[in-house]
């Protein structure tokens, strides 16, 4: 269970960064760290001690395998997170062009 | 029943087609999108009858038996939301053909629009929780890009704030899915419900429910997760908040959380209370914050936050009458809000601004936009005989009946606030005389925008008729049955899947 | 599983550096270190497909992030409601981890996954789909619908970037 809690600590570090940092790029980095932690947790959940990777091979005796379903899910999730990061950085670059700063407290024209 | 996959195939196919053909044949992207949304509307209307007859329709993707494969599931709640989404998307697409004329690269807009529809339909049809998450992400990323469509300063700022908050929500949802998989060892929602009924909720289900409430609350714009909503709505082209408020907040936020909390976890007292508290906060907070607004789209955004609160309270109270009121309110609000945003867009298209002080005398200068706004505002404020009045009445009555008069009082209070701020904002806009700050109504409405506004107005006026006995009332009752039946979802589904 | 704990501690340290570094370039490189740590962990957890994917995606993300950075981070300023916001966030994090400590007891321990649905994937996967790699069998056959969603997501992201990177959004009349 320690591993799960360490995962959540990593998640919290990312959450702190995403919520408290003023720099736009740091916010995106924070979200990225949260996503890494969530992926890690998912694969950790699927681990079986003594298991091997879920690939058959003719010449080996296979006793038990780790859970393949979390791996399939995380494979899709990694790509989803990459897409969102791509879009966020594109918006951030254009924001710098228009506002001249990466400071989220200064990018505050819409108020009220 | 074999046409269930078309709900996903048509929008995705249209998106890919528009991206291929739209660059060469510039004028084709709009008509392709309209044709696709027309097909979707027709399909969603066609599926109502089979759903009323068979209660639940299941399509197994790839013909794999769940829980090994992924099923697409249509029950009454899904069918109702599909029809609602179909109607809103169809009219917004027609409106877009006229409204998006000043924008460049329109094929990208229509592609993203179709992807958004595909994502939203995917969430509605999902029987598997990770599949729901994937399509939720597709719809979300499309709407981030659509909010930024004008690439002006404010659009980018609104889009960034929206994207950051919504992505944080998505990661919370994904974390919840991971922990839930560890506990139940399956991703299929019906299977999960069965396992949870057997194992009991333990301490995991409340923890995951909190994660989901944060995640889906960020998508739905419930307070205290509402901060992105006014910014994103005020800066985006008017069709985007119409779609977001009319379809996305409901589907990605309220539908998803209801499906999971009612059908997979089983509703219990703590979650109901949390929903009621969040709903009351949104309802009252949204109304109060709407008072000081001077821009139309921002005001409508705060109004959306407030109305989502009503629906959340109804879901929280949980009696069949409250659920009926909630769902009917959801229908009504989607149509009325879409109408309001589209007419605000029409006014902005004609005058170039959406400052309340600068647009006056709309009913005289641009009568269709003016009367459409009036009808929408009356419906949301709850003036009889429009649907909004009946919806509010039903929910308030349900609260009293469930023994929670305090909630009913809060609702009446919030309704009074709503009436006041709409009155304050709209009398000047609709009937006022020109002042020195007001802008002239330069451009006339294009026929597409006019058609969409007219049809939506007619629908909002007719929305109250849904309450009369008939096919639609039966569908809403079916949807209420799906939610109040709770875990029976799993049992019905296993029956339908064999 | 001492390697997992060590890798996690390494990732946490790199994440703290990423969060607090004054220089944005160092931040991005530290995030790269977190990603590499993740890739190594996937290898240790017997997920070779994921390790390769994570490595490739990490490199792509680093390129994208470096494209978006300028050299210096903003100077620290405790303006406005900084104390209130930070204390709220820290409290929230402590409550979150505390609740997790309580609730995660009911989860199966590390290394003891209950593989209800996956047993069938492992037992019949190669037979029914012909693929030796069960993860590939799931991604491309059993749950191909999710993979369609994933491909659509990349497509949507690319169109989104094209939308945002336009020179002019609205034609000024």
XYZ file of C-alpha atoms in Angstrom, chain B residues 146-408:
263
model
C -13.902 25.871 -30.266
C -13.820 28.390 -27.402
C -10.491 29.636 -28.744
C -11.869 29.792 -32.267
C -11.693 33.544 -32.711
C -8.020 33.565 -31.607
C -8.505 36.943 -30.015
C -6.942 37.774 -26.659
C -10.024 37.036 -24.649
C -10.952 33.850 -26.472
C -7.507 32.413 -25.762
C -7.656 33.430 -22.125
C -11.103 31.900 -21.674
C -10.069 28.750 -23.516
C -6.923 28.336 -21.423
C -8.715 28.690 -18.112
C -11.421 26.310 -19.289
C -8.881 23.783 -20.562
C -6.820 23.823 -17.367
C -9.744 23.423 -15.006
C -11.432 20.819 -17.151
C -8.217 18.808 -17.549
C -7.739 18.754 -13.792
C -11.279 17.401 -13.606
C -10.466 14.723 -16.155
C -7.441 13.561 -14.202
C -9.548 13.263 -11.063
C -12.061 11.168 -13.004
C -9.280 8.945 -14.334
C -7.886 8.474 -10.827
C -11.360 7.490 -9.684
C -11.650 4.954 -12.507
C -8.287 3.461 -11.504
C -9.269 3.010 -7.861
C -12.656 1.649 -8.869
C -11.002 -0.899 -11.162
C -8.775 -2.012 -8.339
C -11.797 -2.616 -6.147
C -14.163 -4.236 -8.642
C -11.748 -5.609 -11.228
C -13.943 -4.672 -14.164
C -14.627 -1.627 -16.292
C -18.135 -2.472 -17.485
C -20.658 -0.387 -15.577
C -23.348 -3.043 -15.245
C -20.767 -5.574 -14.098
C -19.384 -3.047 -11.645
C -22.865 -2.468 -10.225
C -23.294 -6.213 -9.764
C -19.930 -6.549 -8.016
C -20.649 -3.579 -5.756
C -24.012 -5.019 -4.820
C -22.232 -8.184 -3.818
C -19.198 -6.703 -2.111
C -20.784 -3.695 -0.514
C -19.468 -0.179 -0.885
C -16.884 -0.274 1.895
C -14.834 2.881 2.181
C -13.762 2.972 -1.446
C -17.074 4.022 -2.982
C -17.436 7.254 -0.953
C -13.807 8.152 -1.756
C -14.314 7.554 -5.472
C -17.650 9.383 -5.391
C -15.857 12.445 -4.034
C -13.265 12.229 -6.804
C -16.033 11.893 -9.377
C -18.002 14.785 -7.905
C -14.933 16.999 -8.210
C -14.204 15.789 -11.741
C -17.714 15.842 -13.162
C -18.553 18.945 -11.151
C -15.748 20.741 -12.969
C -17.306 19.610 -16.254
C -20.810 20.632 -15.225
C -19.950 24.022 -13.819
C -21.358 23.359 -10.370
C -20.187 25.728 -7.700
C -17.448 25.850 -6.398
C -16.079 24.515 -9.688
C -17.673 27.152 -11.861
C -14.838 29.634 -12.344
C -14.147 28.745 -15.956
C -17.708 29.132 -17.146
C -18.303 32.889 -17.402
C -14.878 33.510 -18.967
C -15.203 30.742 -21.527
C -18.749 31.738 -22.476
C -18.178 35.446 -22.814
C -15.246 35.137 -25.168
C -16.332 32.359 -27.490
C -18.413 32.635 -30.667
C -22.059 32.449 -29.627
C -22.709 28.967 -31.013
C -20.123 27.485 -28.624
C -21.776 28.470 -25.342
C -25.112 27.475 -26.865
C -23.739 23.977 -27.429
C -21.813 23.870 -24.198
C -24.659 25.077 -22.014
C -27.305 23.197 -23.915
C -25.544 19.885 -24.402
C -22.119 19.536 -22.830
C -22.784 20.671 -19.275
C -25.723 18.320 -19.175
C -24.137 15.327 -20.873
C -20.553 15.452 -19.637
C -21.458 16.690 -16.177
C -24.961 15.886 -14.995
C -25.742 12.799 -17.092
C -22.392 11.152 -16.358
C -22.555 11.755 -12.620
C -26.191 10.599 -12.457
C -25.446 7.455 -14.406
C -22.559 6.551 -12.130
C -24.063 7.598 -8.823
C -27.552 6.223 -9.397
C -26.934 3.144 -11.509
C -23.491 1.928 -10.488
C -22.991 2.996 -6.887
C -26.571 3.279 -5.772
C -27.758 6.552 -4.339
C -27.471 6.980 -0.603
C -28.166 9.757 1.867
C -24.678 11.305 1.996
C -24.294 11.677 -1.758
C -27.823 13.077 -2.043
C -27.027 15.646 0.605
C -23.802 16.644 -1.109
C -25.655 17.059 -4.405
C -28.287 19.169 -2.674
C -25.666 21.353 -1.013
C -23.658 21.875 -4.210
C -26.884 22.511 -6.096
C -28.143 25.087 -3.622
C -24.766 26.820 -3.643
C -24.812 27.005 -7.440
C -28.422 28.092 -7.585
C -28.139 30.964 -5.151
C -24.526 31.895 -5.926
C -25.082 31.956 -9.654
C -28.106 34.229 -9.328
C -26.345 36.653 -7.017
C -23.256 36.839 -9.229
C -25.441 37.442 -12.266
C -26.731 40.700 -10.863
C -23.732 42.862 -11.560
C -23.102 41.713 -15.116
C -23.046 44.170 -17.954
C -22.340 41.803 -20.807
C -25.038 39.556 -22.148
C -23.069 36.338 -22.678
C -21.425 36.565 -19.274
C -24.808 37.111 -17.639
C -26.185 34.077 -19.444
C -23.156 32.103 -18.262
C -23.856 32.878 -14.605
C -27.491 32.070 -15.268
C -26.429 28.646 -16.537
C -24.490 28.013 -13.325
C -27.608 28.876 -11.381
C -29.947 26.655 -13.408
C -27.601 23.673 -13.176
C -28.038 24.078 -9.436
C -31.787 23.476 -9.752
C -31.193 20.262 -11.651
C -28.605 19.091 -9.120
C -31.005 19.738 -6.244
C -33.685 17.732 -8.002
C -31.246 14.859 -8.495
C -30.219 15.125 -4.868
C -33.754 15.012 -3.504
C -34.209 11.837 -5.476
C -37.935 11.144 -5.221
C -39.538 10.124 -8.543
C -41.356 13.448 -8.764
C -38.134 15.358 -8.127
C -36.341 13.317 -10.762
C -39.142 13.994 -13.221
C -38.917 17.695 -12.479
C -35.117 17.619 -12.836
C -35.178 15.903 -16.205
C -37.946 18.122 -17.522
C -36.055 21.165 -16.240
C -32.924 19.919 -17.993
C -34.821 19.639 -21.295
C -36.327 23.035 -20.917
C -33.120 24.724 -19.883
C -31.121 23.247 -22.763
C -33.568 24.538 -25.337
C -34.097 27.933 -23.697
C -30.412 28.594 -23.023
C -29.446 27.579 -26.539
C -32.099 29.980 -27.810
C -30.826 32.777 -25.570
C -27.205 32.315 -26.600
C -28.088 32.107 -30.275
C -30.161 35.274 -30.104
C -27.403 37.027 -28.145
C -25.127 35.959 -30.961
C -27.530 37.349 -33.518
C -27.598 40.686 -31.723
C -23.810 40.649 -31.511
C -23.617 39.807 -35.210
C -25.793 42.801 -36.036
C -24.370 45.396 -33.675
C -20.851 44.121 -33.022
C -21.094 44.112 -29.234
C -22.822 42.356 -26.388
C -22.670 45.140 -23.790
C -26.109 45.518 -22.304
C -25.983 49.283 -22.433
C -25.137 49.415 -26.115
C -27.859 47.225 -27.553
C -31.248 48.730 -27.052
C -34.601 48.404 -28.714
C -33.945 45.002 -30.209
C -37.609 44.137 -30.582
C -38.027 47.070 -32.912
C -34.787 46.905 -34.877
C -34.271 43.159 -35.166
C -37.603 41.664 -34.175
C -36.784 37.990 -34.567
C -33.745 38.164 -32.292
C -35.677 40.314 -29.848
C -38.715 38.103 -29.527
C -36.569 34.991 -29.407
C -34.609 36.442 -26.469
C -37.864 37.378 -24.778
C -39.288 33.866 -25.075
C -36.057 32.321 -23.834
C -35.823 34.676 -20.884
C -39.467 34.115 -19.936
C -38.998 30.366 -20.048
C -35.930 30.403 -17.828
C -37.435 32.860 -15.357
C -40.394 30.551 -15.018
C -43.307 32.509 -16.421
C -46.388 30.460 -17.249
C -47.417 28.921 -19.591
C -43.886 28.234 -20.844
C -42.203 24.979 -19.882
C -39.825 26.547 -17.357
C -42.685 27.467 -15.088
C -44.020 23.901 -14.944
C -40.536 22.517 -14.399
C -39.849 24.829 -11.463
C -43.279 24.136 -10.037
C -42.732 20.392 -10.172
C -39.335 20.541 -8.491
C -40.516 22.942 -5.778
C -43.544 20.780 -5.133
C -41.345 17.682 -5.002
C -39.118 19.331 -2.396
C -42.098 20.156 -0.231
C -43.454 16.667 -0.694
C -40.106 15.152 0.312
C -40.247 17.100 3.542
C -37.631 19.722 2.733
C -39.446 23.039 2.797
C -36.192 24.954 3.273
C -35.073 23.873 -0.188
C -38.372 24.943 -1.683
